[in-house]
């Protein structure tokens, strides 16, 4: 069984690199002197990516009350953090390179969780743009495992759907490690904020996250469970644990009566906006 991060990576194979433009945008956003024009110049070097960003920016999901036709206008309207999130959203699908049924289901669940994360974050006072990116990437480790070891990951699916084994436990049974460790290593390699890495590593156990990041992790954990309950990216909807039993919802002061309302909102938003992220 693998013991260290290095052994985990060696066991799973090469970790994916963040697409070059997305990496450059992430670097620029950290620079306090960067301008909207600077971001536009970088993003427009990839016309397909620029087109996807404008499509998402003009969607109802991002409150497109009026259409924008340039990246600079999108940046000015939405802010740097939101645009960085859009760049990640528009480019991360390249990680799902095999893109068969397994990858399609994983992508749908990622998008559903990202949309739910944004909704829960707005409800609880957490940064919705950061929550969206964290939700989108929370299961990226599953994709890396599926891409590198398709036959072995099929064993994981078999255990999940035929035997009712939780996915993380099934991965540990097959590989000796789970998607949270691999996903955390991917996010670290991409040099995304530590808070995103904490979400990827701890969305199944938010209390294990860095206290400074626990609210964001709890948001993603709640959104993930709502996506499971809504059956997004799954063969069928699943029963999920009581969000209050482990203190997850209470960590972000989410009242019990709001959970089903937010779950319904997340499902409706996913139905309305999923094609934007296709």
PDB file of C-alpha atoms in Angstrom:
ATOM      1  CA  UNK A   1       0.000   0.000   0.000  1.00  0.00           C
ATOM      2  CA  UNK A   2       1.332   3.459  -0.887  1.00  0.00           C
ATOM      3  CA  UNK A   3       2.464   5.491   2.122  1.00  0.00           C
ATOM      4  CA  UNK A   4       3.683   8.880   0.885  1.00  0.00           C
ATOM      5  CA  UNK A   5       2.454  11.462  -1.621  1.00  0.00           C
ATOM      6  CA  UNK A   6       5.359  10.544  -3.898  1.00  0.00           C
ATOM      7  CA  UNK A   7       4.395   6.865  -3.752  1.00  0.00           C
ATOM      8  CA  UNK A   8       0.755   7.757  -4.391  1.00  0.00           C
ATOM      9  CA  UNK A   9       1.688   9.705  -7.507  1.00  0.00           C
ATOM     10  CA  UNK A  10       4.034   6.951  -8.677  1.00  0.00           C
ATOM     11  CA  UNK A  11       1.233   4.435  -8.171  1.00  0.00           C
ATOM     12  CA  UNK A  12      -1.380   6.399 -10.081  1.00  0.00           C
ATOM     13  CA  UNK A  13       0.809   7.688 -12.898  1.00  0.00           C
ATOM     14  CA  UNK A  14       1.553  11.192 -14.162  1.00  0.00           C
ATOM     15  CA  UNK A  15      -0.623  13.938 -12.695  1.00  0.00           C
ATOM     16  CA  UNK A  16      -2.239  16.268 -15.243  1.00  0.00           C
ATOM     17  CA  UNK A  17      -0.860  19.746 -15.739  1.00  0.00           C
ATOM     18  CA  UNK A  18      -3.177  22.718 -15.614  1.00  0.00           C
ATOM     19  CA  UNK A  19      -3.772  24.067 -19.129  1.00  0.00           C
ATOM     20  CA  UNK A  20      -1.204  26.772 -19.871  1.00  0.00           C
ATOM     21  CA  UNK A  21      -3.617  29.690 -20.215  1.00  0.00           C
ATOM     22  CA  UNK A  22      -5.480  28.790 -17.032  1.00  0.00           C
ATOM     23  CA  UNK A  23      -2.163  28.555 -15.188  1.00  0.00           C
ATOM     24  CA  UNK A  24      -1.074  31.977 -16.450  1.00  0.00           C
ATOM     25  CA  UNK A  25      -4.405  33.564 -15.481  1.00  0.00           C
ATOM     26  CA  UNK A  26      -4.155  32.094 -11.983  1.00  0.00           C
ATOM     27  CA  UNK A  27      -0.691  33.592 -11.657  1.00  0.00           C
ATOM     28  CA  UNK A  28      -1.811  37.005 -12.922  1.00  0.00           C
ATOM     29  CA  UNK A  29      -4.764  37.215 -10.549  1.00  0.00           C
ATOM     30  CA  UNK A  30      -2.307  37.083  -7.630  1.00  0.00           C
ATOM     31  CA  UNK A  31      -0.557  40.216  -8.930  1.00  0.00           C
ATOM     32  CA  UNK A  32      -2.113  43.354  -7.370  1.00  0.00           C
ATOM     33  CA  UNK A  33      -0.994  45.387 -10.398  1.00  0.00           C
ATOM     34  CA  UNK A  34      -2.743  43.234 -12.995  1.00  0.00           C
ATOM     35  CA  UNK A  35      -5.440  44.847 -15.137  1.00  0.00           C
ATOM     36  CA  UNK A  36      -8.490  43.547 -16.941  1.00  0.00           C
ATOM     37  CA  UNK A  37      -6.676  44.213 -20.204  1.00  0.00           C
ATOM     38  CA  UNK A  38      -3.762  42.038 -19.042  1.00  0.00           C
ATOM     39  CA  UNK A  39      -6.110  39.132 -18.392  1.00  0.00           C
ATOM     40  CA  UNK A  40      -7.860  39.635 -21.711  1.00  0.00           C
ATOM     41  CA  UNK A  41      -4.578  39.465 -23.639  1.00  0.00           C
ATOM     42  CA  UNK A  42      -3.708  36.114 -22.053  1.00  0.00           C
ATOM     43  CA  UNK A  43      -7.149  34.542 -22.357  1.00  0.00           C
ATOM     44  CA  UNK A  44      -7.566  35.573 -26.000  1.00  0.00           C
ATOM     45  CA  UNK A  45      -4.519  33.512 -26.960  1.00  0.00           C
ATOM     46  CA  UNK A  46      -6.898  30.546 -26.678  1.00  0.00           C
ATOM     47  CA  UNK A  47      -9.972  31.475 -28.769  1.00  0.00           C
ATOM     48  CA  UNK A  48     -11.912  28.342 -27.770  1.00  0.00           C
ATOM     49  CA  UNK A  49     -11.339  29.075 -24.086  1.00  0.00           C
ATOM     50  CA  UNK A  50     -12.298  32.733 -24.556  1.00  0.00           C
ATOM     51  CA  UNK A  51     -15.526  31.681 -26.248  1.00  0.00           C
ATOM     52  CA  UNK A  52     -16.434  29.302 -23.433  1.00  0.00           C
ATOM     53  CA  UNK A  53     -15.759  31.978 -20.822  1.00  0.00           C
ATOM     54  CA  UNK A  54     -18.019  34.483 -22.580  1.00  0.00           C
ATOM     55  CA  UNK A  55     -20.738  31.850 -22.877  1.00  0.00           C
ATOM     56  CA  UNK A  56     -20.594  31.151 -19.135  1.00  0.00           C
ATOM     57  CA  UNK A  57     -20.290  34.843 -18.222  1.00  0.00           C
ATOM     58  CA  UNK A  58     -23.455  35.604 -20.189  1.00  0.00           C
ATOM     59  CA  UNK A  59     -25.447  32.765 -18.640  1.00  0.00           C
ATOM     60  CA  UNK A  60     -28.173  33.284 -16.070  1.00  0.00           C
ATOM     61  CA  UNK A  61     -25.991  31.355 -13.633  1.00  0.00           C
ATOM     62  CA  UNK A  62     -23.634  34.320 -13.425  1.00  0.00           C
ATOM     63  CA  UNK A  63     -26.420  36.867 -13.430  1.00  0.00           C
ATOM     64  CA  UNK A  64     -25.989  37.960 -17.019  1.00  0.00           C
ATOM     65  CA  UNK A  65     -28.482  40.820 -16.919  1.00  0.00           C
ATOM     66  CA  UNK A  66     -26.810  42.283 -19.993  1.00  0.00           C
ATOM     67  CA  UNK A  67     -24.624  40.640 -22.583  1.00  0.00           C
ATOM     68  CA  UNK A  68     -20.870  41.175 -22.642  1.00  0.00           C
ATOM     69  CA  UNK A  69     -18.896  40.619 -25.824  1.00  0.00           C
ATOM     70  CA  UNK A  70     -15.297  40.953 -24.635  1.00  0.00           C
ATOM     71  CA  UNK A  71     -13.218  39.279 -21.957  1.00  0.00           C
ATOM     72  CA  UNK A  72     -12.254  42.677 -20.559  1.00  0.00           C
ATOM     73  CA  UNK A  73     -15.919  43.586 -20.104  1.00  0.00           C
ATOM     74  CA  UNK A  74     -16.512  40.262 -18.358  1.00  0.00           C
ATOM     75  CA  UNK A  75     -13.589  40.928 -16.009  1.00  0.00           C
ATOM     76  CA  UNK A  76     -14.801  44.447 -15.220  1.00  0.00           C
ATOM     77  CA  UNK A  77     -18.316  43.240 -14.486  1.00  0.00           C
ATOM     78  CA  UNK A  78     -17.502  40.117 -12.536  1.00  0.00           C
ATOM     79  CA  UNK A  79     -14.148  40.698 -10.895  1.00  0.00           C
ATOM     80  CA  UNK A  80     -10.815  38.865 -11.057  1.00  0.00           C
ATOM     81  CA  UNK A  81     -11.720  35.985  -8.742  1.00  0.00           C
ATOM     82  CA  UNK A  82     -14.862  35.168 -10.696  1.00  0.00           C
ATOM     83  CA  UNK A  83     -12.994  35.208 -14.003  1.00  0.00           C
ATOM     84  CA  UNK A  84     -10.272  32.963 -12.610  1.00  0.00           C
ATOM     85  CA  UNK A  85     -13.067  30.582 -11.643  1.00  0.00           C
ATOM     86  CA  UNK A  86     -14.493  30.770 -15.149  1.00  0.00           C
ATOM     87  CA  UNK A  87     -11.080  30.048 -16.659  1.00  0.00           C
ATOM     88  CA  UNK A  88     -10.728  26.965 -14.477  1.00  0.00           C
ATOM     89  CA  UNK A  89     -14.281  25.887 -15.291  1.00  0.00           C
ATOM     90  CA  UNK A  90     -13.771  26.389 -19.010  1.00  0.00           C
ATOM     91  CA  UNK A  91     -10.412  24.607 -19.151  1.00  0.00           C
ATOM     92  CA  UNK A  92     -10.566  21.863 -16.535  1.00  0.00           C
ATOM     93  CA  UNK A  93     -12.713  19.641 -18.721  1.00  0.00           C
ATOM     94  CA  UNK A  94      -9.561  18.853 -20.697  1.00  0.00           C
ATOM     95  CA  UNK A  95      -8.519  16.720 -17.728  1.00  0.00           C
ATOM     96  CA  UNK A  96     -11.414  14.390 -18.621  1.00  0.00           C
ATOM     97  CA  UNK A  97      -9.519  13.336 -21.722  1.00  0.00           C
ATOM     98  CA  UNK A  98     -10.869   9.805 -22.237  1.00  0.00           C
ATOM     99  CA  UNK A  99     -14.437  11.030 -21.878  1.00  0.00           C
ATOM    100  CA  UNK A 100     -16.549   7.936 -21.980  1.00  0.00           C
ATOM    101  CA  UNK A 101     -19.584   7.277 -19.792  1.00  0.00           C
ATOM    102  CA  UNK A 102     -17.520   7.301 -16.593  1.00  0.00           C
ATOM    103  CA  UNK A 103     -15.965  10.672 -17.367  1.00  0.00           C
ATOM    104  CA  UNK A 104     -19.349  12.082 -18.421  1.00  0.00           C
ATOM    105  CA  UNK A 105     -20.878  11.096 -15.091  1.00  0.00           C
ATOM    106  CA  UNK A 106     -17.936  12.512 -13.148  1.00  0.00           C
ATOM    107  CA  UNK A 107     -18.105  15.772 -15.096  1.00  0.00           C
ATOM    108  CA  UNK A 108     -21.855  16.127 -14.553  1.00  0.00           C
ATOM    109  CA  UNK A 109     -21.410  15.542 -10.831  1.00  0.00           C
ATOM    110  CA  UNK A 110     -18.560  18.089 -10.720  1.00  0.00           C
ATOM    111  CA  UNK A 111     -20.709  20.726 -12.433  1.00  0.00           C
ATOM    112  CA  UNK A 112     -23.705  19.926 -10.212  1.00  0.00           C
ATOM    113  CA  UNK A 113     -21.582  20.232  -7.081  1.00  0.00           C
ATOM    114  CA  UNK A 114     -20.010  23.478  -8.318  1.00  0.00           C
ATOM    115  CA  UNK A 115     -23.413  25.019  -8.979  1.00  0.00           C
ATOM    116  CA  UNK A 116     -24.685  23.838  -5.590  1.00  0.00           C
ATOM    117  CA  UNK A 117     -21.547  25.150  -3.878  1.00  0.00           C
ATOM    118  CA  UNK A 118     -22.140  28.605  -5.291  1.00  0.00           C
ATOM    119  CA  UNK A 119     -25.747  28.569  -4.079  1.00  0.00           C
ATOM    120  CA  UNK A 120     -24.865  27.347  -0.566  1.00  0.00           C
ATOM    121  CA  UNK A 121     -21.989  29.839  -0.348  1.00  0.00           C
ATOM    122  CA  UNK A 122     -24.270  32.762  -1.142  1.00  0.00           C
ATOM    123  CA  UNK A 123     -26.656  31.544   1.560  1.00  0.00           C
ATOM    124  CA  UNK A 124     -23.940  31.283   4.195  1.00  0.00           C
ATOM    125  CA  UNK A 125     -21.651  34.238   3.490  1.00  0.00           C
ATOM    126  CA  UNK A 126     -18.788  32.275   1.910  1.00  0.00           C
ATOM    127  CA  UNK A 127     -17.050  33.485  -1.280  1.00  0.00           C
ATOM    128  CA  UNK A 128     -19.272  32.019  -4.030  1.00  0.00           C
ATOM    129  CA  UNK A 129     -16.607  32.199  -6.759  1.00  0.00           C
ATOM    130  CA  UNK A 130     -14.094  30.271  -4.675  1.00  0.00           C
ATOM    131  CA  UNK A 131     -16.807  27.800  -3.700  1.00  0.00           C
ATOM    132  CA  UNK A 132     -17.678  27.232  -7.357  1.00  0.00           C
ATOM    133  CA  UNK A 133     -14.086  26.324  -8.258  1.00  0.00           C
ATOM    134  CA  UNK A 134     -13.722  24.114  -5.171  1.00  0.00           C
ATOM    135  CA  UNK A 135     -16.951  22.312  -6.024  1.00  0.00           C
ATOM    136  CA  UNK A 136     -15.870  21.810  -9.612  1.00  0.00           C
ATOM    137  CA  UNK A 137     -12.572  20.264  -8.539  1.00  0.00           C
ATOM    138  CA  UNK A 138     -13.659  18.331  -5.444  1.00  0.00           C
ATOM    139  CA  UNK A 139     -13.571  14.936  -7.205  1.00  0.00           C
ATOM    140  CA  UNK A 140     -10.810  15.622  -9.742  1.00  0.00           C
ATOM    141  CA  UNK A 141      -8.842  12.756  -8.195  1.00  0.00           C
ATOM    142  CA  UNK A 142     -11.507  10.326  -9.401  1.00  0.00           C
ATOM    143  CA  UNK A 143     -10.932  11.481 -12.951  1.00  0.00           C
ATOM    144  CA  UNK A 144      -7.175  11.052 -12.655  1.00  0.00           C
ATOM    145  CA  UNK A 145      -7.655   7.518 -11.360  1.00  0.00           C
ATOM    146  CA  UNK A 146     -10.181   6.701 -14.091  1.00  0.00           C
ATOM    147  CA  UNK A 147      -7.926   8.146 -16.824  1.00  0.00           C
ATOM    148  CA  UNK A 148      -4.812   6.295 -15.687  1.00  0.00           C
ATOM    149  CA  UNK A 149      -6.353   3.008 -14.569  1.00  0.00           C
ATOM    150  CA  UNK A 150      -9.669   2.542 -16.357  1.00  0.00           C
ATOM    151  CA  UNK A 151      -9.962  -1.192 -15.714  1.00  0.00           C
ATOM    152  CA  UNK A 152      -9.132  -0.918 -12.025  1.00  0.00           C
ATOM    153  CA  UNK A 153     -11.481   2.035 -11.610  1.00  0.00           C
ATOM    154  CA  UNK A 154     -14.205  -0.096 -13.147  1.00  0.00           C
ATOM    155  CA  UNK A 155     -13.737  -2.306 -10.079  1.00  0.00           C
ATOM    156  CA  UNK A 156     -14.458   0.741  -7.922  1.00  0.00           C
ATOM    157  CA  UNK A 157     -17.699   1.399  -9.800  1.00  0.00           C
ATOM    158  CA  UNK A 158     -18.621  -2.260  -9.426  1.00  0.00           C
ATOM    159  CA  UNK A 159     -18.137  -2.079  -5.662  1.00  0.00           C
ATOM    160  CA  UNK A 160     -20.090   1.184  -5.433  1.00  0.00           C
ATOM    161  CA  UNK A 161     -23.079   0.218  -7.548  1.00  0.00           C
ATOM    162  CA  UNK A 162     -23.303  -3.525  -6.955  1.00  0.00           C
ATOM    163  CA  UNK A 163     -22.201  -3.770  -3.342  1.00  0.00           C
ATOM    164  CA  UNK A 164     -23.123  -0.358  -1.979  1.00  0.00           C
ATOM    165  CA  UNK A 165     -19.565   0.454  -0.876  1.00  0.00           C
ATOM    166  CA  UNK A 166     -18.866   4.215  -0.481  1.00  0.00           C
ATOM    167  CA  UNK A 167     -16.640   5.419  -3.326  1.00  0.00           C
ATOM    168  CA  UNK A 168     -13.738   6.488  -1.117  1.00  0.00           C
ATOM    169  CA  UNK A 169     -13.688   3.141   0.686  1.00  0.00           C
ATOM    170  CA  UNK A 170     -13.925   1.306  -2.644  1.00  0.00           C
ATOM    171  CA  UNK A 171     -10.937   3.250  -4.001  1.00  0.00           C
ATOM    172  CA  UNK A 172      -8.862   2.446  -0.936  1.00  0.00           C
ATOM    173  CA  UNK A 173      -9.820  -1.206  -1.353  1.00  0.00           C
ATOM    174  CA  UNK A 174      -8.716  -1.267  -4.999  1.00  0.00           C
ATOM    175  CA  UNK A 175      -5.792   1.182  -5.033  1.00  0.00           C
ATOM    176  CA  UNK A 176      -4.713   1.532  -1.416  1.00  0.00           C
ATOM    177  CA  UNK A 177      -5.540   5.265  -1.509  1.00  0.00           C
ATOM    178  CA  UNK A 178      -8.453   7.449  -2.512  1.00  0.00           C
ATOM    179  CA  UNK A 179      -9.377  10.303  -4.815  1.00  0.00           C
ATOM    180  CA  UNK A 180      -8.962  12.903  -2.079  1.00  0.00           C
ATOM    181  CA  UNK A 181      -5.200  12.356  -1.791  1.00  0.00           C
ATOM    182  CA  UNK A 182      -4.676  12.327  -5.555  1.00  0.00           C
ATOM    183  CA  UNK A 183      -6.978  15.310  -6.115  1.00  0.00           C
ATOM    184  CA  UNK A 184      -5.197  17.300  -3.433  1.00  0.00           C
ATOM    185  CA  UNK A 185      -1.877  16.629  -5.158  1.00  0.00           C
ATOM    186  CA  UNK A 186      -3.326  17.793  -8.494  1.00  0.00           C
ATOM    187  CA  UNK A 187      -4.601  21.058  -7.004  1.00  0.00           C
ATOM    188  CA  UNK A 188      -1.263  21.662  -5.284  1.00  0.00           C
ATOM    189  CA  UNK A 189       0.556  21.088  -8.560  1.00  0.00           C
ATOM    190  CA  UNK A 190      -1.756  23.605 -10.193  1.00  0.00           C
ATOM    191  CA  UNK A 191      -0.815  26.124  -7.482  1.00  0.00           C
ATOM    192  CA  UNK A 192      -4.421  26.976  -6.729  1.00  0.00           C
ATOM    193  CA  UNK A 193      -5.202  28.502  -3.308  1.00  0.00           C
ATOM    194  CA  UNK A 194      -4.666  26.293  -0.268  1.00  0.00           C
ATOM    195  CA  UNK A 195      -8.359  26.639   0.564  1.00  0.00           C
ATOM    196  CA  UNK A 196      -9.228  24.819  -2.691  1.00  0.00           C
ATOM    197  CA  UNK A 197      -6.781  22.048  -1.854  1.00  0.00           C
ATOM    198  CA  UNK A 198      -8.344  21.694   1.602  1.00  0.00           C
ATOM    199  CA  UNK A 199     -11.777  21.257  -0.014  1.00  0.00           C
ATOM    200  CA  UNK A 200     -10.485  18.559  -2.330  1.00  0.00           C
ATOM    201  CA  UNK A 201      -8.719  16.704   0.488  1.00  0.00           C
ATOM    202  CA  UNK A 202     -11.383  17.044   3.179  1.00  0.00           C
ATOM    203  CA  UNK A 203     -14.838  17.330   1.585  1.00  0.00           C
ATOM    204  CA  UNK A 204     -15.715  13.929   3.067  1.00  0.00           C
ATOM    205  CA  UNK A 205     -14.475  14.992   6.524  1.00  0.00           C
ATOM    206  CA  UNK A 206     -14.705  18.793   6.863  1.00  0.00           C
ATOM    207  CA  UNK A 207     -13.705  18.757  10.531  1.00  0.00           C
ATOM    208  CA  UNK A 208     -10.278  17.510   9.424  1.00  0.00           C
ATOM    209  CA  UNK A 209      -9.632  20.649   7.359  1.00  0.00           C
ATOM    210  CA  UNK A 210      -7.570  23.640   8.396  1.00  0.00           C
ATOM    211  CA  UNK A 211      -9.841  25.728  10.677  1.00  0.00           C
ATOM    212  CA  UNK A 212      -9.295  28.762   8.424  1.00  0.00           C
ATOM    213  CA  UNK A 213     -10.829  26.838   5.508  1.00  0.00           C
ATOM    214  CA  UNK A 214     -13.552  24.814   7.238  1.00  0.00           C
ATOM    215  CA  UNK A 215     -16.458  27.027   6.200  1.00  0.00           C
ATOM    216  CA  UNK A 216     -15.551  26.656   2.522  1.00  0.00           C
ATOM    217  CA  UNK A 217     -14.963  22.912   2.936  1.00  0.00           C
ATOM    218  CA  UNK A 218     -18.336  22.551   4.665  1.00  0.00           C
ATOM    219  CA  UNK A 219     -20.046  24.415   1.809  1.00  0.00           C
ATOM    220  CA  UNK A 220     -18.591  21.985  -0.734  1.00  0.00           C
ATOM    221  CA  UNK A 221     -19.420  18.999   1.488  1.00  0.00           C
ATOM    222  CA  UNK A 222     -23.061  20.099   1.725  1.00  0.00           C
ATOM    223  CA  UNK A 223     -23.255  20.766  -2.032  1.00  0.00           C
ATOM    224  CA  UNK A 224     -21.678  17.393  -2.771  1.00  0.00           C
ATOM    225  CA  UNK A 225     -24.259  15.603  -0.656  1.00  0.00           C
ATOM    226  CA  UNK A 226     -27.069  17.600  -2.271  1.00  0.00           C
ATOM    227  CA  UNK A 227     -25.784  16.555  -5.704  1.00  0.00           C
ATOM    228  CA  UNK A 228     -25.806  12.921  -4.555  1.00  0.00           C
ATOM    229  CA  UNK A 229     -29.333  13.316  -3.203  1.00  0.00           C
ATOM    230  CA  UNK A 230     -30.377  14.865  -6.535  1.00  0.00           C
ATOM    231  CA  UNK A 231     -28.731  12.032  -8.489  1.00  0.00           C
ATOM    232  CA  UNK A 232     -26.500  14.379 -10.501  1.00  0.00           C
ATOM    233  CA  UNK A 233     -23.856  12.362 -12.326  1.00  0.00           C
ATOM    234  CA  UNK A 234     -25.108   9.144 -10.759  1.00  0.00           C
ATOM    235  CA  UNK A 235     -27.191   6.227 -11.952  1.00  0.00           C
ATOM    236  CA  UNK A 236     -29.854   7.201  -9.443  1.00  0.00           C
ATOM    237  CA  UNK A 237     -30.363   9.535  -6.508  1.00  0.00           C
ATOM    238  CA  UNK A 238     -28.810   8.411  -3.248  1.00  0.00           C
ATOM    239  CA  UNK A 239     -29.805   8.682   0.365  1.00  0.00           C
ATOM    240  CA  UNK A 240     -27.327  10.924   2.140  1.00  0.00           C
ATOM    241  CA  UNK A 241     -26.486  11.239   5.827  1.00  0.00           C
ATOM    242  CA  UNK A 242     -28.202  13.846   7.951  1.00  0.00           C
ATOM    243  CA  UNK A 243     -26.210  17.012   7.294  1.00  0.00           C
ATOM    244  CA  UNK A 244     -26.484  17.876  10.984  1.00  0.00           C
ATOM    245  CA  UNK A 245     -25.415  14.507  12.360  1.00  0.00           C
ATOM    246  CA  UNK A 246     -21.730  15.263  11.861  1.00  0.00           C
ATOM    247  CA  UNK A 247     -22.085  19.002  12.283  1.00  0.00           C
ATOM    248  CA  UNK A 248     -21.422  19.791   8.631  1.00  0.00           C
ATOM    249  CA  UNK A 249     -24.370  22.116   8.015  1.00  0.00           C
ATOM    250  CA  UNK A 250     -24.104  23.637  11.475  1.00  0.00           C
ATOM    251  CA  UNK A 251     -20.483  24.585  10.701  1.00  0.00           C
ATOM    252  CA  UNK A 252     -21.833  27.185   8.270  1.00  0.00           C
ATOM    253  CA  UNK A 253     -24.971  28.017  10.310  1.00  0.00           C
ATOM    254  CA  UNK A 254     -27.234  26.479   7.705  1.00  0.00           C
ATOM    255  CA  UNK A 255     -30.636  25.946   9.279  1.00  0.00           C
ATOM    256  CA  UNK A 256     -32.408  22.588   8.747  1.00  0.00           C
ATOM    257  CA  UNK A 257     -35.402  24.152   7.015  1.00  0.00           C
ATOM    258  CA  UNK A 258     -33.180  25.753   4.369  1.00  0.00           C
ATOM    259  CA  UNK A 259     -31.429  22.559   3.260  1.00  0.00           C
ATOM    260  CA  UNK A 260     -34.293  21.116   1.151  1.00  0.00           C
ATOM    261  CA  UNK A 261     -34.940  24.543  -0.353  1.00  0.00           C
ATOM    262  CA  UNK A 262     -31.311  24.963  -1.382  1.00  0.00           C
ATOM    263  CA  UNK A 263     -31.216  21.402  -2.683  1.00  0.00           C
ATOM    264  CA  UNK A 264     -34.180  22.164  -4.958  1.00  0.00           C
ATOM    265  CA  UNK A 265     -32.605  25.439  -6.078  1.00  0.00           C
ATOM    266  CA  UNK A 266     -29.372  23.617  -6.898  1.00  0.00           C
ATOM    267  CA  UNK A 267     -31.221  21.033  -8.974  1.00  0.00           C
ATOM    268  CA  UNK A 268     -33.181  23.657 -10.890  1.00  0.00           C
ATOM    269  CA  UNK A 269     -30.038  25.698 -11.532  1.00  0.00           C
ATOM    270  CA  UNK A 270     -28.213  22.589 -12.746  1.00  0.00           C
ATOM    271  CA  UNK A 271     -31.035  21.705 -15.158  1.00  0.00           C
ATOM    272  CA  UNK A 272     -31.087  25.254 -16.493  1.00  0.00           C
ATOM    273  CA  UNK A 273     -27.344  25.812 -16.792  1.00  0.00           C
ATOM    274  CA  UNK A 274     -25.663  22.444 -17.353  1.00  0.00           C
ATOM    275  CA  UNK A 275     -25.466  22.940 -21.110  1.00  0.00           C
ATOM    276  CA  UNK A 276     -23.394  26.079 -20.539  1.00  0.00           C
ATOM    277  CA  UNK A 277     -20.645  23.887 -19.094  1.00  0.00           C
ATOM    278  CA  UNK A 278     -20.956  21.068 -21.630  1.00  0.00           C
TER     279      UNK A 278
END
